[in-house]
Amino acid sequence: MPYAVNHIHLKSADPGATAEWFRDALHVTIESDVVRPSGDRFIRTVALGGMVINISGPRTGEVLGPADDDAHLGLEHFGVDSDDVEADIARLVAMGAVLK
């Protein structure tokens, strides 16, 4: 039986800035922005096609390790479709994305 991807969940030291970056870079819609009882800010975004990207910060008392763009355990990447990949790469790099 095939499975449908329900969502991707990203942890961020600054969920608001991360959500805004995804909004500007990938044109996601920010659907909700709340602070949960566990103390973390939780932002739900939806991309074209319905993919949900949840972004949250640390929970009360939680210490998150630093992010990096090297290979590591956990989410490595997710793919997107593009009509002009070269133009989209140039736009994202201009917004601060790192191209390796």
PDB file of N, CA and C in Angstrom:
ATOM      1  N   MET A   1       0.839  -1.172   0.000  1.00  0.00           N
ATOM      2  CA  MET A   1       0.000   0.000   0.000  1.00  0.00           C
ATOM      3  C   MET A   1       0.889   1.242   0.000  1.00  0.00           C
ATOM      4  N   PRO A   2       0.689   2.175  -0.922  1.00  0.00           N
ATOM      5  CA  PRO A   2       1.492   3.399  -0.924  1.00  0.00           C
ATOM      6  C   PRO A   2       1.092   4.321   0.215  1.00  0.00           C
ATOM      7  N   TYR A   3       2.034   5.116   0.656  1.00  0.00           N
ATOM      8  CA  TYR A   3       1.798   6.085   1.712  1.00  0.00           C
ATOM      9  C   TYR A   3       1.865   7.490   1.139  1.00  0.00           C
ATOM     10  N   ALA A   4       1.034   8.365   1.646  1.00  0.00           N
ATOM     11  CA  ALA A   4       1.083   9.769   1.272  1.00  0.00           C
ATOM     12  C   ALA A   4       1.884  10.513   2.334  1.00  0.00           C
ATOM     13  N   VAL A   5       2.739  11.421   1.922  1.00  0.00           N
ATOM     14  CA  VAL A   5       3.479  12.234   2.878  1.00  0.00           C
ATOM     15  C   VAL A   5       2.501  13.226   3.490  1.00  0.00           C
ATOM     16  N   ASN A   6       2.376  13.225   4.808  1.00  0.00           N
ATOM     17  CA  ASN A   6       1.445  14.115   5.492  1.00  0.00           C
ATOM     18  C   ASN A   6       2.046  15.492   5.681  1.00  0.00           C
ATOM     19  N   HIS A   7       3.323  15.564   6.107  1.00  0.00           N
ATOM     20  CA  HIS A   7       3.970  16.849   6.332  1.00  0.00           C
ATOM     21  C   HIS A   7       5.465  16.665   6.521  1.00  0.00           C
ATOM     22  N   ILE A   8       6.192  17.770   6.472  1.00  0.00           N
ATOM     23  CA  ILE A   8       7.594  17.835   6.862  1.00  0.00           C
ATOM     24  C   ILE A   8       7.638  18.776   8.060  1.00  0.00           C
ATOM     25  N   HIS A   9       8.423  18.443   9.082  1.00  0.00           N
ATOM     26  CA  HIS A   9       8.529  19.288  10.271  1.00  0.00           C
ATOM     27  C   HIS A   9       9.980  19.714  10.421  1.00  0.00           C
ATOM     28  N   LEU A  10      10.204  21.017  10.422  1.00  0.00           N
ATOM     29  CA  LEU A  10      11.539  21.577  10.602  1.00  0.00           C
ATOM     30  C   LEU A  10      11.630  22.254  11.966  1.00  0.00           C
ATOM     31  N   LYS A  11      12.762  22.121  12.627  1.00  0.00           N
ATOM     32  CA  LYS A  11      13.022  22.838  13.873  1.00  0.00           C
ATOM     33  C   LYS A  11      13.911  24.030  13.540  1.00  0.00           C
ATOM     34  N   SER A  12      13.638  25.170  14.150  1.00  0.00           N
ATOM     35  CA  SER A  12      14.383  26.390  13.860  1.00  0.00           C
ATOM     36  C   SER A  12      14.546  27.223  15.121  1.00  0.00           C
ATOM     37  N   ALA A  13      15.682  27.883  15.240  1.00  0.00           N
ATOM     38  CA  ALA A  13      15.879  28.815  16.348  1.00  0.00           C
ATOM     39  C   ALA A  13      14.986  30.039  16.189  1.00  0.00           C
ATOM     40  N   ASP A  14      14.578  30.334  14.960  1.00  0.00           N
ATOM     41  CA  ASP A  14      13.703  31.477  14.677  1.00  0.00           C
ATOM     42  C   ASP A  14      12.625  31.036  13.692  1.00  0.00           C
ATOM     43  N   PRO A  15      11.568  30.377  14.195  1.00  0.00           N
ATOM     44  CA  PRO A  15      10.527  29.857  13.301  1.00  0.00           C
ATOM     45  C   PRO A  15       9.896  30.926  12.407  1.00  0.00           C
ATOM     46  N   GLY A  16       9.724  32.141  12.936  1.00  0.00           N
ATOM     47  CA  GLY A  16       9.105  33.194  12.139  1.00  0.00           C
ATOM     48  C   GLY A  16       9.944  33.549  10.925  1.00  0.00           C
ATOM     49  N   ALA A  17      11.246  33.736  11.135  1.00  0.00           N
ATOM     50  CA  ALA A  17      12.137  34.059  10.016  1.00  0.00           C
ATOM     51  C   ALA A  17      12.208  32.905   9.029  1.00  0.00           C
ATOM     52  N   THR A  18      12.219  31.675   9.540  1.00  0.00           N
ATOM     53  CA  THR A  18      12.260  30.507   8.655  1.00  0.00           C
ATOM     54  C   THR A  18      10.990  30.423   7.813  1.00  0.00           C
ATOM     55  N   ALA A  19       9.836  30.627   8.442  1.00  0.00           N
ATOM     56  CA  ALA A  19       8.567  30.588   7.706  1.00  0.00           C
ATOM     57  C   ALA A  19       8.511  31.689   6.650  1.00  0.00           C
ATOM     58  N   GLU A  20       9.007  32.877   7.006  1.00  0.00           N
ATOM     59  CA  GLU A  20       9.020  33.975   6.034  1.00  0.00           C
ATOM     60  C   GLU A  20       9.939  33.656   4.863  1.00  0.00           C
ATOM     61  N   TRP A  21      11.071  32.996   5.139  1.00  0.00           N
ATOM     62  CA  TRP A  21      11.973  32.613   4.070  1.00  0.00           C
ATOM     63  C   TRP A  21      11.275  31.631   3.128  1.00  0.00           C
ATOM     64  N   PHE A  22      10.621  30.627   3.677  1.00  0.00           N
ATOM     65  CA  PHE A  22       9.899  29.665   2.835  1.00  0.00           C
ATOM     66  C   PHE A  22       8.769  30.360   2.063  1.00  0.00           C
ATOM     67  N   ARG A  23       8.105  31.320   2.701  1.00  0.00           N
ATOM     68  CA  ARG A  23       7.054  32.081   2.014  1.00  0.00           C
ATOM     69  C   ARG A  23       7.643  32.821   0.820  1.00  0.00           C
ATOM     70  N   ASP A  24       8.743  33.525   1.037  1.00  0.00           N
ATOM     71  CA  ASP A  24       9.349  34.313  -0.034  1.00  0.00           C
ATOM     72  C   ASP A  24      10.041  33.445  -1.084  1.00  0.00           C
ATOM     73  N   ALA A  25      10.711  32.376  -0.639  1.00  0.00           N
ATOM     74  CA  ALA A  25      11.492  31.538  -1.545  1.00  0.00           C
ATOM     75  C   ALA A  25      10.645  30.540  -2.318  1.00  0.00           C
ATOM     76  N   LEU A  26       9.716  29.894  -1.628  1.00  0.00           N
ATOM     77  CA  LEU A  26       8.940  28.816  -2.254  1.00  0.00           C
ATOM     78  C   LEU A  26       7.456  29.124  -2.337  1.00  0.00           C
ATOM     79  N   HIS A  27       7.081  30.327  -1.958  1.00  0.00           N
ATOM     80  CA  HIS A  27       5.692  30.790  -2.064  1.00  0.00           C
ATOM     81  C   HIS A  27       4.705  29.939  -1.276  1.00  0.00           C
ATOM     82  N   VAL A  28       5.153  29.432  -0.110  1.00  0.00           N
ATOM     83  CA  VAL A  28       4.220  28.723   0.767  1.00  0.00           C
ATOM     84  C   VAL A  28       3.266  29.734   1.381  1.00  0.00           C
ATOM     85  N   THR A  29       2.121  29.249   1.812  1.00  0.00           N
ATOM     86  CA  THR A  29       1.149  30.061   2.530  1.00  0.00           C
ATOM     87  C   THR A  29       1.277  29.760   4.013  1.00  0.00           C
ATOM     88  N   ILE A  30       1.402  30.792   4.832  1.00  0.00           N
ATOM     89  CA  ILE A  30       1.444  30.599   6.282  1.00  0.00           C
ATOM     90  C   ILE A  30       0.004  30.508   6.758  1.00  0.00           C
ATOM     91  N   GLU A  31      -0.391  29.323   7.245  1.00  0.00           N
ATOM     92  CA  GLU A  31      -1.782  29.084   7.636  1.00  0.00           C
ATOM     93  C   GLU A  31      -2.047  29.322   9.110  1.00  0.00           C
ATOM     94  N   SER A  32      -1.061  29.079   9.956  1.00  0.00           N
ATOM     95  CA  SER A  32      -1.262  29.332  11.386  1.00  0.00           C
ATOM     96  C   SER A  32       0.082  29.579  12.049  1.00  0.00           C
ATOM     97  N   ASP A  33       0.042  30.295  13.161  1.00  0.00           N
ATOM     98  CA  ASP A  33       1.241  30.652  13.911  1.00  0.00           C
ATOM     99  C   ASP A  33       0.823  30.749  15.378  1.00  0.00           C
ATOM    100  N   VAL A  34       1.165  29.727  16.157  1.00  0.00           N
ATOM    101  CA  VAL A  34       0.727  29.668  17.555  1.00  0.00           C
ATOM    102  C   VAL A  34       1.893  29.280  18.460  1.00  0.00           C
ATOM    103  N   VAL A  35       1.737  29.546  19.749  1.00  0.00           N
ATOM    104  CA  VAL A  35       2.649  29.016  20.755  1.00  0.00           C
ATOM    105  C   VAL A  35       1.911  27.872  21.435  1.00  0.00           C
ATOM    106  N   ARG A  36       2.494  26.685  21.365  1.00  0.00           N
ATOM    107  CA  ARG A  36       1.837  25.504  21.917  1.00  0.00           C
ATOM    108  C   ARG A  36       2.062  25.420  23.425  1.00  0.00           C
ATOM    109  N   PRO A  37       1.272  24.596  24.125  1.00  0.00           N
ATOM    110  CA  PRO A  37       1.437  24.423  25.563  1.00  0.00           C
ATOM    111  C   PRO A  37       2.850  23.980  25.963  1.00  0.00           C
ATOM    112  N   SER A  38       3.558  23.324  25.035  1.00  0.00           N
ATOM    113  CA  SER A  38       4.934  22.888  25.323  1.00  0.00           C
ATOM    114  C   SER A  38       5.932  24.036  25.210  1.00  0.00           C
ATOM    115  N   GLY A  39       5.438  25.255  24.874  1.00  0.00           N
ATOM    116  CA  GLY A  39       6.275  26.440  24.863  1.00  0.00           C
ATOM    117  C   GLY A  39       6.903  26.779  23.532  1.00  0.00           C
ATOM    118  N   ASP A  40       6.744  25.904  22.540  1.00  0.00           N
ATOM    119  CA  ASP A  40       7.370  26.184  21.251  1.00  0.00           C
ATOM    120  C   ASP A  40       6.417  26.926  20.308  1.00  0.00           C
ATOM    121  N   ARG A  41       6.985  27.843  19.549  1.00  0.00           N
ATOM    122  CA  ARG A  41       6.227  28.518  18.492  1.00  0.00           C
ATOM    123  C   ARG A  41       6.096  27.520  17.353  1.00  0.00           C
ATOM    124  N   PHE A  42       4.883  27.351  16.856  1.00  0.00           N
ATOM    125  CA  PHE A  42       4.594  26.337  15.836  1.00  0.00           C
ATOM    126  C   PHE A  42       3.871  27.013  14.676  1.00  0.00           C
ATOM    127  N   ILE A  43       4.507  26.974  13.506  1.00  0.00           N
ATOM    128  CA  ILE A  43       3.952  27.612  12.314  1.00  0.00           C
ATOM    129  C   ILE A  43       3.658  26.541  11.277  1.00  0.00           C
ATOM    130  N   ARG A  44       2.432  26.563  10.779  1.00  0.00           N
ATOM    131  CA  ARG A  44       2.027  25.617   9.738  1.00  0.00           C
ATOM    132  C   ARG A  44       1.993  26.365   8.414  1.00  0.00           C
ATOM    133  N   THR A  45       2.713  25.838   7.419  1.00  0.00           N
ATOM    134  CA  THR A  45       2.688  26.409   6.084  1.00  0.00           C
ATOM    135  C   THR A  45       2.241  25.338   5.106  1.00  0.00           C
ATOM    136  N   VAL A  46       1.692  25.797   3.983  1.00  0.00           N
ATOM    137  CA  VAL A  46       1.268  24.869   2.943  1.00  0.00           C
ATOM    138  C   VAL A  46       1.841  25.351   1.610  1.00  0.00           C
ATOM    139  N   ALA A  47       2.492  24.433   0.910  1.00  0.00           N
ATOM    140  CA  ALA A  47       3.084  24.731  -0.393  1.00  0.00           C
ATOM    141  C   ALA A  47       2.082  24.405  -1.499  1.00  0.00           C
ATOM    142  N   LEU A  48       2.349  24.960  -2.667  1.00  0.00           N
ATOM    143  CA  LEU A  48       1.553  24.628  -3.848  1.00  0.00           C
ATOM    144  C   LEU A  48       1.520  23.113  -4.004  1.00  0.00           C
ATOM    145  N   GLY A  49       0.365  22.553  -4.208  1.00  0.00           N
ATOM    146  CA  GLY A  49       0.223  21.108  -4.303  1.00  0.00           C
ATOM    147  C   GLY A  49      -0.183  20.472  -2.994  1.00  0.00           C
ATOM    148  N   GLY A  50      -0.170  21.266  -1.901  1.00  0.00           N
ATOM    149  CA  GLY A  50      -0.688  20.768  -0.640  1.00  0.00           C
ATOM    150  C   GLY A  50       0.339  20.268   0.364  1.00  0.00           C
ATOM    151  N   MET A  51       1.632  20.258   0.025  1.00  0.00           N
ATOM    152  CA  MET A  51       2.635  19.785   0.982  1.00  0.00           C
ATOM    153  C   MET A  51       2.666  20.714   2.191  1.00  0.00           C
ATOM    154  N   VAL A  52       2.513  20.142   3.364  1.00  0.00           N
ATOM    155  CA  VAL A  52       2.548  20.907   4.612  1.00  0.00           C
ATOM    156  C   VAL A  52       3.978  20.907   5.139  1.00  0.00           C
ATOM    157  N   ILE A  53       4.486  22.104   5.441  1.00  0.00           N
ATOM    158  CA  ILE A  53       5.786  22.249   6.082  1.00  0.00           C
ATOM    159  C   ILE A  53       5.536  22.926   7.425  1.00  0.00           C
ATOM    160  N   ASN A  54       5.706  22.168   8.506  1.00  0.00           N
ATOM    161  CA  ASN A  54       5.575  22.714   9.857  1.00  0.00           C
ATOM    162  C   ASN A  54       6.942  23.172  10.334  1.00  0.00           C
ATOM    163  N   ILE A  55       6.976  24.321  10.983  1.00  0.00           N
ATOM    164  CA  ILE A  55       8.222  24.877  11.487  1.00  0.00           C
ATOM    165  C   ILE A  55       8.009  25.232  12.953  1.00  0.00           C
ATOM    166  N   SER A  56       8.879  24.714  13.820  1.00  0.00           N
ATOM    167  CA  SER A  56       8.726  25.039  15.237  1.00  0.00           C
ATOM    168  C   SER A  56      10.071  25.340  15.862  1.00  0.00           C
ATOM    169  N   GLY A  57      10.023  26.043  16.968  1.00  0.00           N
ATOM    170  CA  GLY A  57      11.210  26.377  17.731  1.00  0.00           C
ATOM    171  C   GLY A  57      11.395  25.404  18.873  1.00  0.00           C
ATOM    172  N   PRO A  58      12.349  25.693  19.729  1.00  0.00           N
ATOM    173  CA  PRO A  58      12.575  24.814  20.882  1.00  0.00           C
ATOM    174  C   PRO A  58      11.412  24.874  21.869  1.00  0.00           C
ATOM    175  N   ARG A  59      11.118  23.732  22.472  1.00  0.00           N
ATOM    176  CA  ARG A  59      10.123  23.681  23.538  1.00  0.00           C
ATOM    177  C   ARG A  59      10.737  24.261  24.808  1.00  0.00           C
ATOM    178  N   THR A  60       9.932  24.588  25.751  1.00  0.00           N
ATOM    179  CA  THR A  60      10.417  25.143  27.016  1.00  0.00           C
ATOM    180  C   THR A  60      11.500  24.232  27.590  1.00  0.00           C
ATOM    181  N   GLY A  61      12.676  24.794  27.835  1.00  0.00           N
ATOM    182  CA  GLY A  61      13.778  24.033  28.410  1.00  0.00           C
ATOM    183  C   GLY A  61      14.570  23.209  27.410  1.00  0.00           C
ATOM    184  N   GLU A  62      14.153  23.158  26.173  1.00  0.00           N
ATOM    185  CA  GLU A  62      14.837  22.341  25.170  1.00  0.00           C
ATOM    186  C   GLU A  62      15.994  23.135  24.557  1.00  0.00           C
ATOM    187  N   VAL A  63      17.131  22.476  24.382  1.00  0.00           N
ATOM    188  CA  VAL A  63      18.281  23.090  23.731  1.00  0.00           C
ATOM    189  C   VAL A  63      18.518  22.350  22.425  1.00  0.00           C
ATOM    190  N   LEU A  64      18.437  23.085  21.325  1.00  0.00           N
ATOM    191  CA  LEU A  64      18.650  22.484  20.011  1.00  0.00           C
ATOM    192  C   LEU A  64      20.081  22.722  19.562  1.00  0.00           C
ATOM    193  N   GLY A  65      20.673  21.729  18.917  1.00  0.00           N
ATOM    194  CA  GLY A  65      22.018  21.885  18.378  1.00  0.00           C
ATOM    195  C   GLY A  65      22.019  22.841  17.201  1.00  0.00           C
ATOM    196  N   PRO A  66      23.177  23.340  16.841  1.00  0.00           N
ATOM    197  CA  PRO A  66      23.261  24.285  15.725  1.00  0.00           C
ATOM    198  C   PRO A  66      22.949  23.598  14.401  1.00  0.00           C
ATOM    199  N   ALA A  67      22.375  24.359  13.482  1.00  0.00           N
ATOM    200  CA  ALA A  67      22.093  23.839  12.141  1.00  0.00           C
ATOM    201  C   ALA A  67      23.346  23.961  11.281  1.00  0.00           C
ATOM    202  N   ASP A  68      23.461  23.110  10.302  1.00  0.00           N
ATOM    203  CA  ASP A  68      24.521  23.233   9.312  1.00  0.00           C
ATOM    204  C   ASP A  68      24.026  22.640   8.005  1.00  0.00           C
ATOM    205  N   ASP A  69      24.798  22.827   6.951  1.00  0.00           N
ATOM    206  CA  ASP A  69      24.375  22.323   5.650  1.00  0.00           C
ATOM    207  C   ASP A  69      25.174  21.098   5.215  1.00  0.00           C
ATOM    208  N   ASP A  70      25.910  20.484   6.156  1.00  0.00           N
ATOM    209  CA  ASP A  70      26.619  19.251   5.862  1.00  0.00           C
ATOM    210  C   ASP A  70      25.694  18.058   6.080  1.00  0.00           C
ATOM    211  N   ALA A  71      26.092  16.923   5.555  1.00  0.00           N
ATOM    212  CA  ALA A  71      25.302  15.703   5.745  1.00  0.00           C
ATOM    213  C   ALA A  71      25.221  15.382   7.235  1.00  0.00           C
ATOM    214  N   HIS A  72      24.060  14.971   7.690  1.00  0.00           N
ATOM    215  CA  HIS A  72      23.853  14.622   9.092  1.00  0.00           C
ATOM    216  C   HIS A  72      22.602  13.762   9.192  1.00  0.00           C
ATOM    217  N   LEU A  73      22.381  13.182  10.327  1.00  0.00           N
ATOM    218  CA  LEU A  73      21.167  12.407  10.547  1.00  0.00           C
ATOM    219  C   LEU A  73      19.980  13.362  10.598  1.00  0.00           C
ATOM    220  N   GLY A  74      18.823  12.895  10.240  1.00  0.00           N
ATOM    221  CA  GLY A  74      17.618  13.725  10.233  1.00  0.00           C
ATOM    222  C   GLY A  74      17.283  14.146   8.806  1.00  0.00           C
ATOM    223  N   LEU A  75      16.452  15.139   8.676  1.00  0.00           N
ATOM    224  CA  LEU A  75      16.034  15.610   7.362  1.00  0.00           C
ATOM    225  C   LEU A  75      17.231  16.082   6.561  1.00  0.00           C
ATOM    226  N   GLU A  76      17.443  15.488   5.417  1.00  0.00           N
ATOM    227  CA  GLU A  76      18.553  15.894   4.552  1.00  0.00           C
ATOM    228  C   GLU A  76      18.088  16.908   3.512  1.00  0.00           C
ATOM    229  N   HIS A  77      16.981  16.636   2.892  1.00  0.00           N
ATOM    230  CA  HIS A  77      16.474  17.555   1.868  1.00  0.00           C
ATOM    231  C   HIS A  77      15.033  17.200   1.539  1.00  0.00           C
ATOM    232  N   PHE A  78      14.394  18.070   0.801  1.00  0.00           N
ATOM    233  CA  PHE A  78      13.133  17.734   0.159  1.00  0.00           C
ATOM    234  C   PHE A  78      13.164  18.346  -1.224  1.00  0.00           C
ATOM    235  N   GLY A  79      12.461  17.738  -2.148  1.00  0.00           N
ATOM    236  CA  GLY A  79      12.511  18.163  -3.539  1.00  0.00           C
ATOM    237  C   GLY A  79      11.326  19.031  -3.922  1.00  0.00           C
ATOM    238  N   VAL A  80      11.570  19.930  -4.851  1.00  0.00           N
ATOM    239  CA  VAL A  80      10.509  20.767  -5.406  1.00  0.00           C
ATOM    240  C   VAL A  80      10.608  20.724  -6.926  1.00  0.00           C
ATOM    241  N   ASP A  81       9.511  20.946  -7.597  1.00  0.00           N
ATOM    242  CA  ASP A  81       9.496  21.035  -9.051  1.00  0.00           C
ATOM    243  C   ASP A  81       9.696  22.486  -9.465  1.00  0.00           C
ATOM    244  N   SER A  82      10.295  22.688 -10.634  1.00  0.00           N
ATOM    245  CA  SER A  82      10.570  24.039 -11.125  1.00  0.00           C
ATOM    246  C   SER A  82      10.431  24.068 -12.641  1.00  0.00           C
ATOM    247  N   ASP A  83       9.907  25.177 -13.151  1.00  0.00           N
ATOM    248  CA  ASP A  83       9.861  25.372 -14.599  1.00  0.00           C
ATOM    249  C   ASP A  83      11.173  25.936 -15.126  1.00  0.00           C
ATOM    250  N   ASP A  84      11.992  26.552 -14.265  1.00  0.00           N
ATOM    251  CA  ASP A  84      13.271  27.152 -14.649  1.00  0.00           C
ATOM    252  C   ASP A  84      14.224  27.031 -13.473  1.00  0.00           C
ATOM    253  N   VAL A  85      14.858  25.875 -13.342  1.00  0.00           N
ATOM    254  CA  VAL A  85      15.667  25.579 -12.165  1.00  0.00           C
ATOM    255  C   VAL A  85      16.849  26.534 -12.031  1.00  0.00           C
ATOM    256  N   GLU A  86      17.478  26.920 -13.126  1.00  0.00           N
ATOM    257  CA  GLU A  86      18.623  27.830 -13.040  1.00  0.00           C
ATOM    258  C   GLU A  86      18.203  29.181 -12.471  1.00  0.00           C
ATOM    259  N   ALA A  87      17.084  29.728 -12.944  1.00  0.00           N
ATOM    260  CA  ALA A  87      16.591  31.011 -12.434  1.00  0.00           C
ATOM    261  C   ALA A  87      16.196  30.884 -10.969  1.00  0.00           C
ATOM    262  N   ASP A  88      15.565  29.765 -10.593  1.00  0.00           N
ATOM    263  CA  ASP A  88      15.164  29.577  -9.202  1.00  0.00           C
ATOM    264  C   ASP A  88      16.379  29.437  -8.291  1.00  0.00           C
ATOM    265  N   ILE A  89      17.413  28.733  -8.749  1.00  0.00           N
ATOM    266  CA  ILE A  89      18.637  28.614  -7.948  1.00  0.00           C
ATOM    267  C   ILE A  89      19.264  29.989  -7.745  1.00  0.00           C
ATOM    268  N   ALA A  90      19.357  30.775  -8.804  1.00  0.00           N
ATOM    269  CA  ALA A  90      19.941  32.117  -8.685  1.00  0.00           C
ATOM    270  C   ALA A  90      19.131  32.973  -7.714  1.00  0.00           C
ATOM    271  N   ARG A  91      17.809  32.879  -7.772  1.00  0.00           N
ATOM    272  CA  ARG A  91      16.951  33.658  -6.878  1.00  0.00           C
ATOM    273  C   ARG A  91      17.157  33.229  -5.428  1.00  0.00           C
ATOM    274  N   LEU A  92      17.219  31.928  -5.178  1.00  0.00           N
ATOM    275  CA  LEU A  92      17.381  31.428  -3.813  1.00  0.00           C
ATOM    276  C   LEU A  92      18.768  31.768  -3.267  1.00  0.00           C
ATOM    277  N   VAL A  93      19.799  31.669  -4.082  1.00  0.00           N
ATOM    278  CA  VAL A  93      21.139  32.057  -3.640  1.00  0.00           C
ATOM    279  C   VAL A  93      21.171  33.535  -3.287  1.00  0.00           C
ATOM    280  N   ALA A  94      20.493  34.363  -4.092  1.00  0.00           N
ATOM    281  CA  ALA A  94      20.425  35.797  -3.781  1.00  0.00           C
ATOM    282  C   ALA A  94      19.716  36.050  -2.460  1.00  0.00           C
ATOM    283  N   MET A  95      18.844  35.108  -2.034  1.00  0.00           N
ATOM    284  CA  MET A  95      18.140  35.229  -0.757  1.00  0.00           C
ATOM    285  C   MET A  95      18.933  34.639   0.400  1.00  0.00           C
ATOM    286  N   GLY A  96      20.120  34.098   0.123  1.00  0.00           N
ATOM    287  CA  GLY A  96      20.960  33.571   1.189  1.00  0.00           C
ATOM    288  C   GLY A  96      21.128  32.064   1.211  1.00  0.00           C
ATOM    289  N   ALA A  97      20.468  31.356   0.298  1.00  0.00           N
ATOM    290  CA  ALA A  97      20.636  29.896   0.251  1.00  0.00           C
ATOM    291  C   ALA A  97      22.080  29.575  -0.135  1.00  0.00           C
ATOM    292  N   VAL A  98      22.584  28.459   0.376  1.00  0.00           N
ATOM    293  CA  VAL A  98      23.956  28.043   0.069  1.00  0.00           C
ATOM    294  C   VAL A  98      23.874  26.935  -0.970  1.00  0.00           C
ATOM    295  N   LEU A  99      24.572  27.128  -2.078  1.00  0.00           N
ATOM    296  CA  LEU A  99      24.624  26.130  -3.142  1.00  0.00           C
ATOM    297  C   LEU A  99      25.947  25.400  -3.033  1.00  0.00           C
ATOM    298  N   LYS A 100      25.867  24.092  -2.843  1.00  0.00           N
ATOM    299  CA  LYS A 100      27.104  23.276  -2.735  1.00  0.00           C
ATOM    300  C   LYS A 100      27.237  22.405  -3.935  1.00  0.00           C
TER     301      LYS A 100
END
